[in-house]
Tab-separated table of C-alpha atoms in Angstrom:
chain	number	residue	atom	x	y	z
G	55	MET	CA	94.434	103.255	94.051
G	56	ILE	CA	93.318	102.236	90.850
G	57	LYS	CA	93.334	98.124	90.109
G	58	ALA	CA	92.839	96.402	87.229
G	59	LEU	CA	90.348	96.896	84.481
G	60	SER	CA	86.802	95.454	84.040
G	61	ALA	CA	86.973	93.957	80.168
G	62	ALA	CA	83.428	93.740	79.544
G	63	SER	CA	83.280	97.935	80.466
G	64	PHE	CA	86.462	98.425	78.302
G	65	ALA	CA	85.170	96.689	75.633
G	66	LEU	CA	82.047	98.040	75.582
G	67	THR	CA	83.910	102.001	75.896
G	68	ALA	CA	86.733	101.014	73.164
G	69	MET	CA	84.007	99.658	70.827
G	70	THR	CA	81.693	102.643	71.345
G	71	GLY	CA	84.922	104.575	70.500
G	72	LEU	CA	85.922	103.437	67.548
G	73	ALA	CA	82.624	103.672	65.740
G	74	LEU	CA	81.606	106.676	66.382
G	75	ALA	CA	85.280	108.161	65.248
G	76	ASP	CA	86.176	108.571	62.084
G	77	GLU	CA	89.691	109.186	62.856
G	78	ALA	CA	91.728	106.870	65.583
G	79	PRO	CA	90.240	106.845	68.501
G	80	ASN	CA	93.126	107.037	71.529
G	81	LEU	CA	92.443	104.798	74.130
G	82	VAL	CA	94.876	105.409	77.991
G	83	THR	CA	95.443	102.530	79.521
G	84	ILE	CA	96.627	103.909	83.393
G	85	VAL	CA	98.260	100.375	84.532
G	86	THR	CA	99.383	100.342	88.830
G	87	GLU	CA	98.630	96.938	89.187
G	88	GLU	CA	102.114	94.603	90.791
G	89	ASN	CA	100.322	91.473	89.489
G	90	PRO	CA	101.855	90.087	86.462
G	91	GLN	CA	98.260	88.641	85.260
G	92	THR	CA	96.859	91.854	85.328
G	93	GLN	CA	99.456	93.147	83.893
G	94	LEU	CA	99.273	91.252	80.990
G	95	MET	CA	96.119	91.863	80.595
G	96	ALA	CA	96.003	95.002	80.607
G	97	MET	CA	98.172	94.827	77.418
G	98	VAL	CA	96.398	92.373	76.217
G	99	LEU	CA	92.949	94.523	75.730
G	100	THR	CA	95.314	97.840	74.664
G	101	MET	CA	96.532	95.345	72.107
G	102	GLN	CA	93.295	94.085	70.847
G	103	ALA	CA	92.147	98.077	70.733
G	104	ALA	CA	95.181	98.857	69.059
G	105	GLN	CA	94.712	96.086	65.868
G	106	GLN	CA	90.976	97.541	65.903
G	107	GLY	CA	92.625	101.276	65.503
G	108	ALA	CA	92.469	103.261	68.765
G	109	ALA	CA	96.189	104.959	69.385
G	110	PRO	CA	97.609	103.422	71.848
G	111	HIS	CA	98.960	105.479	75.330
G	112	ILE	CA	100.260	102.931	78.255
G	113	LEU	CA	100.875	105.151	81.753
G	114	LEU	CA	102.712	102.549	84.255
G	115	CYS	CA	102.385	103.706	87.508
G	116	GLY	CA	103.840	102.486	91.161
G	117	PRO	CA	104.819	98.983	90.824
G	118	ALA	CA	103.405	98.376	87.175
G	119	GLY	CA	106.386	100.531	86.068
G	120	ASP	CA	108.610	98.077	86.539
G	121	ILE	CA	107.479	96.610	83.348
G	122	ALA	CA	109.234	99.771	81.664
G	123	LEU	CA	112.331	99.024	83.243
G	124	LYS	CA	115.527	97.471	81.260
G	125	ASP	CA	116.413	95.931	83.977
G	126	ALA	CA	112.852	94.781	85.110
G	127	PRO	CA	112.085	91.489	87.440
G	128	GLU	CA	111.191	88.447	86.502
G	129	SER	CA	107.384	88.724	86.759
G	130	ALA	CA	107.444	91.572	83.981
G	131	VAL	CA	109.616	89.208	81.901
G	132	ALA	CA	107.981	85.900	82.385
G	133	PRO	CA	106.504	83.931	79.981
G	134	GLN	CA	102.629	83.441	80.778
G	135	PRO	CA	100.297	81.199	79.949
G	136	PRO	CA	98.296	80.585	77.820
G	137	LYS	CA	100.565	82.018	74.978
G	138	GLY	CA	103.533	82.583	76.598
G	139	MET	CA	103.231	86.463	76.567
G	140	SER	CA	104.818	88.485	79.231
G	141	PRO	CA	103.519	91.950	80.385
G	142	GLN	CA	107.123	93.987	78.926
G	143	GLY	CA	107.166	91.906	75.587
G	144	LEU	CA	103.428	92.457	75.090
G	145	MET	CA	104.355	95.931	76.003
G	146	THR	CA	107.178	95.883	73.475
G	147	LYS	CA	105.120	94.782	70.785
G	148	ILE	CA	102.101	97.642	71.313
G	149	MET	CA	105.284	100.360	71.061
G	150	GLY	CA	105.502	99.438	68.223
G	151	MET	CA	101.805	99.855	66.582
G	152	PRO	CA	101.120	103.369	64.792
G	153	GLY	CA	100.525	106.351	67.532
G	154	ALA	CA	101.740	104.597	70.475
G	155	LYS	CA	102.746	105.780	73.199
G	156	VAL	CA	104.269	104.483	76.568
G	157	GLU	CA	105.627	106.688	79.458
G	158	VAL	CA	105.607	106.036	83.469
G	159	CYS	CA	104.120	108.335	86.252
G	160	ALA	CA	106.314	111.569	86.552
G	161	ILE	CA	107.119	110.249	89.934
G	162	TYR	CA	107.728	106.858	89.602
G	163	LEU	CA	111.710	107.243	89.062
G	164	PRO	CA	112.296	109.531	91.662
G	165	ALA	CA	110.743	107.369	94.431
G	166	ARG	CA	113.035	104.661	93.288
G	167	GLY	CA	116.063	108.020	92.685
G	168	GLN	CA	116.595	106.696	89.245
G	169	GLY	CA	116.856	108.655	85.928
G	170	ALA	CA	115.076	107.610	82.569
G	171	ASP	CA	117.991	105.841	81.546
G	172	MET	CA	116.721	102.933	83.689
G	173	LEU	CA	113.945	102.564	80.710
G	174	LEU	CA	113.877	100.899	77.586
G	175	ASP	CA	114.243	102.916	75.093
G	176	GLY	CA	111.258	104.473	73.157
G	177	ILE	CA	109.793	105.145	77.125
G	178	THR	CA	109.773	108.530	78.548
G	179	VAL	CA	108.537	110.123	81.331
G	180	ALA	CA	104.772	111.298	81.473
G	181	LYS	CA	104.425	115.572	81.756
G	182	PRO	CA	101.415	115.328	84.774
G	183	GLY	CA	99.881	118.249	82.377
G	184	ALA	CA	99.925	116.477	79.057
G	185	MET	CA	98.975	113.342	80.585
G	186	ALA	CA	95.772	115.127	81.505
G	187	THR	CA	94.884	116.069	78.618
G	188	ALA	CA	95.679	112.646	77.193
G	189	VAL	CA	92.529	111.720	79.978
G	190	LEU	CA	90.497	114.848	79.639
G	191	ASP	CA	90.488	114.194	76.026
G	192	ALA	CA	86.603	113.876	74.480
G	193	ASP	CA	87.755	111.094	71.944
G	194	ALA	CA	89.956	109.614	74.518
G	195	SER	CA	88.735	105.572	75.826
G	196	MET	CA	89.906	104.853	79.513
G	197	ASN	CA	91.549	101.129	80.099
G	198	PHE	CA	92.497	100.932	84.193
């Protein structure tokens, strides 16, 4: 299972992609971890990369998919130190950025017995083929 991200390797990968690309590079962030601190850190690094010109594409799978729900668990919406942000709160800010996309894994909702109407507005269900293309994009940086 993909866990948390390595901040150092992410930063190096993201900066290399930004330095070499003439246009905005794509950043694919895949979050599966249920720990809200890990979820928030993934969003913090995604936001930092987006502010530096990357087009963020977030894929939420397993327990991390819960932050995409309209009726999200307390852990997804509770403010965390030091800035009082929550995983869902920062994710929704990222969603408003140019080129941003947030999706849940294709099997997330069926596994819960729920439909797409349970998701926050603007969040969609990933199509496996399209997600594979995004991950394989030579210009994409990855953030796990």
